[in-house]
PDB file of C-alpha atoms in Angstrom:
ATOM      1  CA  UNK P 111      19.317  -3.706 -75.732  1.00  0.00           C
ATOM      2  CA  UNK P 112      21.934  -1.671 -76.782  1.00  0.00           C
ATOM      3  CA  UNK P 113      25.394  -1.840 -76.106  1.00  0.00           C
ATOM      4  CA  UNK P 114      26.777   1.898 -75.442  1.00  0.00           C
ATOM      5  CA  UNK P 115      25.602   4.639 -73.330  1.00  0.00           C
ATOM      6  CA  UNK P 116      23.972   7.218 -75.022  1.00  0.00           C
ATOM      7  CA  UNK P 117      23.947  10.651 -74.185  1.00  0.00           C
ATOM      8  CA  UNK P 118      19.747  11.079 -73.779  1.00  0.00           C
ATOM      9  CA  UNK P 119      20.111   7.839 -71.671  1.00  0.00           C
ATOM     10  CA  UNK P 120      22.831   9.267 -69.311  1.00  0.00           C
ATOM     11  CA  UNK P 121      21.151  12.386 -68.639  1.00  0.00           C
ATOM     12  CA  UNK P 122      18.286  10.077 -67.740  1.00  0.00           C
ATOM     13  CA  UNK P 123      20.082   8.042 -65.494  1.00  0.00           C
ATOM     14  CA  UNK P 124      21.685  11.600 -63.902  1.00  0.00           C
ATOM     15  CA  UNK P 125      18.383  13.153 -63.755  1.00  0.00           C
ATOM     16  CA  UNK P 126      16.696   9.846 -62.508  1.00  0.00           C
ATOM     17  CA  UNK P 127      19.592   9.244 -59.244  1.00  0.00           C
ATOM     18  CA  UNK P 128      19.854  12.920 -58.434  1.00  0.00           C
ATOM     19  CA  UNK P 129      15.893  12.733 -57.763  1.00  0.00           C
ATOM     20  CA  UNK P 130      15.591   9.511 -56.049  1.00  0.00           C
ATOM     21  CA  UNK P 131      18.497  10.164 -53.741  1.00  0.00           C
ATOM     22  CA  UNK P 132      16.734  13.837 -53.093  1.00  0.00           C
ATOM     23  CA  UNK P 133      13.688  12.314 -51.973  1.00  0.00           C
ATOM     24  CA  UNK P 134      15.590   9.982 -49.738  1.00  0.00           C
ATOM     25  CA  UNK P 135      17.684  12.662 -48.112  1.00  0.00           C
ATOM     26  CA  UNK P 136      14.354  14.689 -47.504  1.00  0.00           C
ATOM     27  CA  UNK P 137      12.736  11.339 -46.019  1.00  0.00           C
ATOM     28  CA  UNK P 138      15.548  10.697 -43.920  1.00  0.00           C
ATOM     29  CA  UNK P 139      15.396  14.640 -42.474  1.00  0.00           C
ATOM     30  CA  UNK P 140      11.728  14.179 -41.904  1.00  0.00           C
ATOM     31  CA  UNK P 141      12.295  11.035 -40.237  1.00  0.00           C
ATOM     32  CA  UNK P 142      15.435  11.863 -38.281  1.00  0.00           C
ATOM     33  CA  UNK P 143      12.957  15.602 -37.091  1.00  0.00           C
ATOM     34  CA  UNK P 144       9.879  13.505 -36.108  1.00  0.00           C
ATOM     35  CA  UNK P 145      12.480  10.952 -34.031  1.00  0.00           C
ATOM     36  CA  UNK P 146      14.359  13.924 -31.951  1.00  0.00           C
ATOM     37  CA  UNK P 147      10.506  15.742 -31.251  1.00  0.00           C
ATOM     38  CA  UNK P 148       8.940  12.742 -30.196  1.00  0.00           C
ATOM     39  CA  UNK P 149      11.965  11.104 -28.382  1.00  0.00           C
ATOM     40  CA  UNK P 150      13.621  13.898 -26.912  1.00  0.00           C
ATOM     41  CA  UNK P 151      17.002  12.571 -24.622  1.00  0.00           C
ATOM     42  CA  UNK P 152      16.462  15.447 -22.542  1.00  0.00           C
ATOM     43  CA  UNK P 153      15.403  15.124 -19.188  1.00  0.00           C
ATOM     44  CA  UNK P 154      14.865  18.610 -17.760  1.00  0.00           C
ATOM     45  CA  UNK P 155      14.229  21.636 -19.736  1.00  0.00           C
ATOM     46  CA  UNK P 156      16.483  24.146 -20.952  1.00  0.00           C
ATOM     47  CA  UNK P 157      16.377  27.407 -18.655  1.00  0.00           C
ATOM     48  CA  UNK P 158      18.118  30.440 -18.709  1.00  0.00           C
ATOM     49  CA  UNK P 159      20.909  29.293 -15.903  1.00  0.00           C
ATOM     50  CA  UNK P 160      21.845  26.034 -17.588  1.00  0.00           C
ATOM     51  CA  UNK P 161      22.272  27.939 -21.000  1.00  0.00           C
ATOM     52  CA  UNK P 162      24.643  30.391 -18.702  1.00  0.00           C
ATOM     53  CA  UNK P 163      26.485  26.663 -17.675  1.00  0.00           C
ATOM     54  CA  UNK P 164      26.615  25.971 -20.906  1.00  0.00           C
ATOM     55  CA  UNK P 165      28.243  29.266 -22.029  1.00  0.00           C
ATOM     56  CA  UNK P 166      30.586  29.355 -18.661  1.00  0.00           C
ATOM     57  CA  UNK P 167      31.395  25.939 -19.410  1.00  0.00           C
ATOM     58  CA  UNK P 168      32.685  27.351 -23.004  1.00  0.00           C
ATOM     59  CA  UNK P 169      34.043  29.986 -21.947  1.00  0.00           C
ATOM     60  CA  UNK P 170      36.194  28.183 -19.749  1.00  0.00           C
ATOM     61  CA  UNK P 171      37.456  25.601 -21.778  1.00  0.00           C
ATOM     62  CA  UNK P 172      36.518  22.731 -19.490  1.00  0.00           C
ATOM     63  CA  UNK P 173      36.083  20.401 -22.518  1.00  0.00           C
ATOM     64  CA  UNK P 174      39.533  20.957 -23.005  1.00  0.00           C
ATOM     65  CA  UNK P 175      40.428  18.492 -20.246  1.00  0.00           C
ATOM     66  CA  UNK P 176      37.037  16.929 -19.351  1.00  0.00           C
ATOM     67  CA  UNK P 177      34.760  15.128 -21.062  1.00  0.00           C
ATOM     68  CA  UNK P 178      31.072  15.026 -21.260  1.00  0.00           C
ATOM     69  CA  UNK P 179      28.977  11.999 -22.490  1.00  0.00           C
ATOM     70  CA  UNK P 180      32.312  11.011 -24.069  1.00  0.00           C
ATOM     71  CA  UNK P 181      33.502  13.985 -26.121  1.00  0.00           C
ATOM     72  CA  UNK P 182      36.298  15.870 -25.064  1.00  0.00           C
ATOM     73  CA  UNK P 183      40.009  15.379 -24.015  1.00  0.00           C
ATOM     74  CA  UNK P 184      40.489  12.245 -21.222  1.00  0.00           C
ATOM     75  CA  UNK P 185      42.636  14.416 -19.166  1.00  0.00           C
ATOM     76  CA  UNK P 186      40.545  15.026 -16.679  1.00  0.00           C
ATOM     77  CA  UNK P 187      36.811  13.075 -15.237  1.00  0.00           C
ATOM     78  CA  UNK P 188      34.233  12.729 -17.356  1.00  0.00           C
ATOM     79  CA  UNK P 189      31.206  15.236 -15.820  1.00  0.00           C
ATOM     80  CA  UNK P 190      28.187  14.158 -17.888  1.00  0.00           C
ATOM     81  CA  UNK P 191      27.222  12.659 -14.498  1.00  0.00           C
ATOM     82  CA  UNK P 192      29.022  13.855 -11.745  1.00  0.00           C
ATOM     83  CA  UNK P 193      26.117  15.299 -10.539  1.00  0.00           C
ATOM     84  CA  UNK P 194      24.897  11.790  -9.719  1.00  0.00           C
ATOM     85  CA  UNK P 195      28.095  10.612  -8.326  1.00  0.00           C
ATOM     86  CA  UNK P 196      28.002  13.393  -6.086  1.00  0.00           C
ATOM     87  CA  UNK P 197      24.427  12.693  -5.140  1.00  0.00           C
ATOM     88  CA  UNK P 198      23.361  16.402  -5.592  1.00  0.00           C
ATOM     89  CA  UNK P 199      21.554  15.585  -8.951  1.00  0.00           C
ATOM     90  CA  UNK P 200      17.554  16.114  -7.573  1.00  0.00           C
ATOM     91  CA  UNK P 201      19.095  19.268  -4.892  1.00  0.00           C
ATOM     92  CA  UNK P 202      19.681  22.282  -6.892  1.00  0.00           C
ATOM     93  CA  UNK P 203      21.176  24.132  -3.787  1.00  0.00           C
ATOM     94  CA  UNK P 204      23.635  21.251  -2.517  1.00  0.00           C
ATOM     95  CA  UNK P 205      24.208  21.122  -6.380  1.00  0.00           C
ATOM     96  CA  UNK P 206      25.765  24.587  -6.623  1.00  0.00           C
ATOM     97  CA  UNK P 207      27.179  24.488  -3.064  1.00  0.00           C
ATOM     98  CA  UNK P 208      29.102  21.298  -4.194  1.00  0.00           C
ATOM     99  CA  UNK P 209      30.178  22.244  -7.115  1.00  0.00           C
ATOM    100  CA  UNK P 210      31.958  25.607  -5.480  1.00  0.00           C
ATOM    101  CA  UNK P 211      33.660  23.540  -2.540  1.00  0.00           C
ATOM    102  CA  UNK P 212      35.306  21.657  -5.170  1.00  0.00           C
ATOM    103  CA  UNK P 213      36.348  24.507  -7.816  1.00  0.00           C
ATOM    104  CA  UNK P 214      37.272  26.786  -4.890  1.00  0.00           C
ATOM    105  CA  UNK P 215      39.514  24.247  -3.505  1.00  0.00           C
ATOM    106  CA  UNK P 216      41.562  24.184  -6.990  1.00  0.00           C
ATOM    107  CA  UNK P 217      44.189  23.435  -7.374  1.00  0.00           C
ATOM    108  CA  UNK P 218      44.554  21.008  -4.790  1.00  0.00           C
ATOM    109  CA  UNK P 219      48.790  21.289  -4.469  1.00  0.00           C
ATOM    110  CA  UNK P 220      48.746  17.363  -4.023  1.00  0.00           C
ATOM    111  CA  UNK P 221      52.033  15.888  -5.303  1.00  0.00           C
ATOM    112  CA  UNK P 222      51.816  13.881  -8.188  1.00  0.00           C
ATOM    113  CA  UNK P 223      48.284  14.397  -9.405  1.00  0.00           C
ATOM    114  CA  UNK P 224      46.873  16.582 -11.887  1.00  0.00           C
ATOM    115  CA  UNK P 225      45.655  19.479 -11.126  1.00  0.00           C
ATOM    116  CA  UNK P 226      42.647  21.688 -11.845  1.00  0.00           C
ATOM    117  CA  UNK P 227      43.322  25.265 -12.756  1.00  0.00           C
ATOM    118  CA  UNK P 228      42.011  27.903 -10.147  1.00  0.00           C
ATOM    119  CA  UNK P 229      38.841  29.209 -11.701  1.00  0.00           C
ATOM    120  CA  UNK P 230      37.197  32.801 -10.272  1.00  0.00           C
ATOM    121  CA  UNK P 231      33.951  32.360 -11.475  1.00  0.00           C
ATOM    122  CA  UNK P 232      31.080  34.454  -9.962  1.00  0.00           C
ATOM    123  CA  UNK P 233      28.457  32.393  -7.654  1.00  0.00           C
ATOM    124  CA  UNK P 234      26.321  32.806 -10.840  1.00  0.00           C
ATOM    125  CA  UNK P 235      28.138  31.670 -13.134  1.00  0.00           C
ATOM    126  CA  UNK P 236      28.374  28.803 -10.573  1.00  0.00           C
ATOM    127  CA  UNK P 237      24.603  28.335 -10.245  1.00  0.00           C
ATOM    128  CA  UNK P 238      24.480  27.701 -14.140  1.00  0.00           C
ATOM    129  CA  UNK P 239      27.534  25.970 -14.541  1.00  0.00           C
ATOM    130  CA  UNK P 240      25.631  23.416 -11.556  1.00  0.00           C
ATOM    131  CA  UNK P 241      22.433  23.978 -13.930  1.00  0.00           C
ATOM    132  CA  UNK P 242      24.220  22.795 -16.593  1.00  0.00           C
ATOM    133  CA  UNK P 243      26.291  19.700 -15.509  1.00  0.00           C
ATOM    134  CA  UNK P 244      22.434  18.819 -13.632  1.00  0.00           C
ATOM    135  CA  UNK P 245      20.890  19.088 -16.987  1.00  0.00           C
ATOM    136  CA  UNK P 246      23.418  17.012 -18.557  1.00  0.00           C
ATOM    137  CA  UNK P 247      23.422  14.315 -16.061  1.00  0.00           C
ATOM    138  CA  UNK P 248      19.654  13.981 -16.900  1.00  0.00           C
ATOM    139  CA  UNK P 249      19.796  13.512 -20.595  1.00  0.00           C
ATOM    140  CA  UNK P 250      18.957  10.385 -21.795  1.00  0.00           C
ATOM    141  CA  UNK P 251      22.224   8.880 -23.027  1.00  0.00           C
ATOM    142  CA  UNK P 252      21.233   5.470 -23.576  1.00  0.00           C
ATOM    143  CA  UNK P 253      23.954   3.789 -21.599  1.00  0.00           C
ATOM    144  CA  UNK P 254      26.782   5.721 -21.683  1.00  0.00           C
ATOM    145  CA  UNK P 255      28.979   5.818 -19.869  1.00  0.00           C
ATOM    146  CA  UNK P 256      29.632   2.648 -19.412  1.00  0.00           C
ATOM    147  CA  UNK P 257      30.069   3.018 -15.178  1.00  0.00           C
ATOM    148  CA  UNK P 258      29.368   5.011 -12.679  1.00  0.00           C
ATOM    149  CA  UNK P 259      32.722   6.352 -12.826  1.00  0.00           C
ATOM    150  CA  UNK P 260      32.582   7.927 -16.371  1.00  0.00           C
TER     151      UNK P 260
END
């Protein structure tokens, strides 16, 4: 065996590791595709109102001071299933009617506690917004978050 790297050998060894780890990255994207088809965390479907949520939800900057399933700023509850605390997640109506008591009644003018900026949103962008924070409540999280609380 020799005792120095030669410059054939190198370009083998290059050549050689580049490939293998290619083939394991495009394994582990296979794998990591046929896992998120086949064991989807979603629990409702994606319709047009809870992609309006979603884009309200951007467009407002709630993320900014809420969290949901964890990510976000700790300011303010965690939502990813306030729908459930609630106990509007399987009512759709009483979902959006809930959800409009409490941003119309922002902020709340209570000493000492933070408060919630007053939003205007239209009762559509309301609907999805509810859409949306129903939808999320519903995914699959696998345990998080830890209590009913968020």
């Amino acid at each position: 065996m020799a005792e120095f790297l030669t410059k054939s050998r190198a370009r083998n060894i290059f050549y050689g590791g580049s490939i293998f780890f290619v083939v394991v990255f495009i394994g582990m994207t296979v794998h990591s595709h046929r896992y998120v088809v086949n064991t989807s965390t979603a629990g409702m479907p994606l319709t047009e109102e809870v992609v309006l949520g979603k884009h309200t939800w951007e467009r407002a900057s709630c993320i900014n001071c809420h969290t949901l399933h964890g990510e976000g700023a700790y300011f303010a509850p965690e939502v990813g299933n306030v729908m459930t605390r609630w106990g509007v997640q399987d009512d759709p109506q009483a979902a959006f009617e809930t959800l409009k008591g409490w941003i119309e009644a922002q902020p709340s003018g209570i000493e000492g506690r933070r408060q919630m900026p007053g939003y205007q949103f239209t009762d559509e962008e309301l609907r999805g917004l509810a859409e949306f924070l129903r939808w999320a409540d519903q995914t699959d999280t696998q345990g998080w978050p830890p209590n009913d609380a968020g």
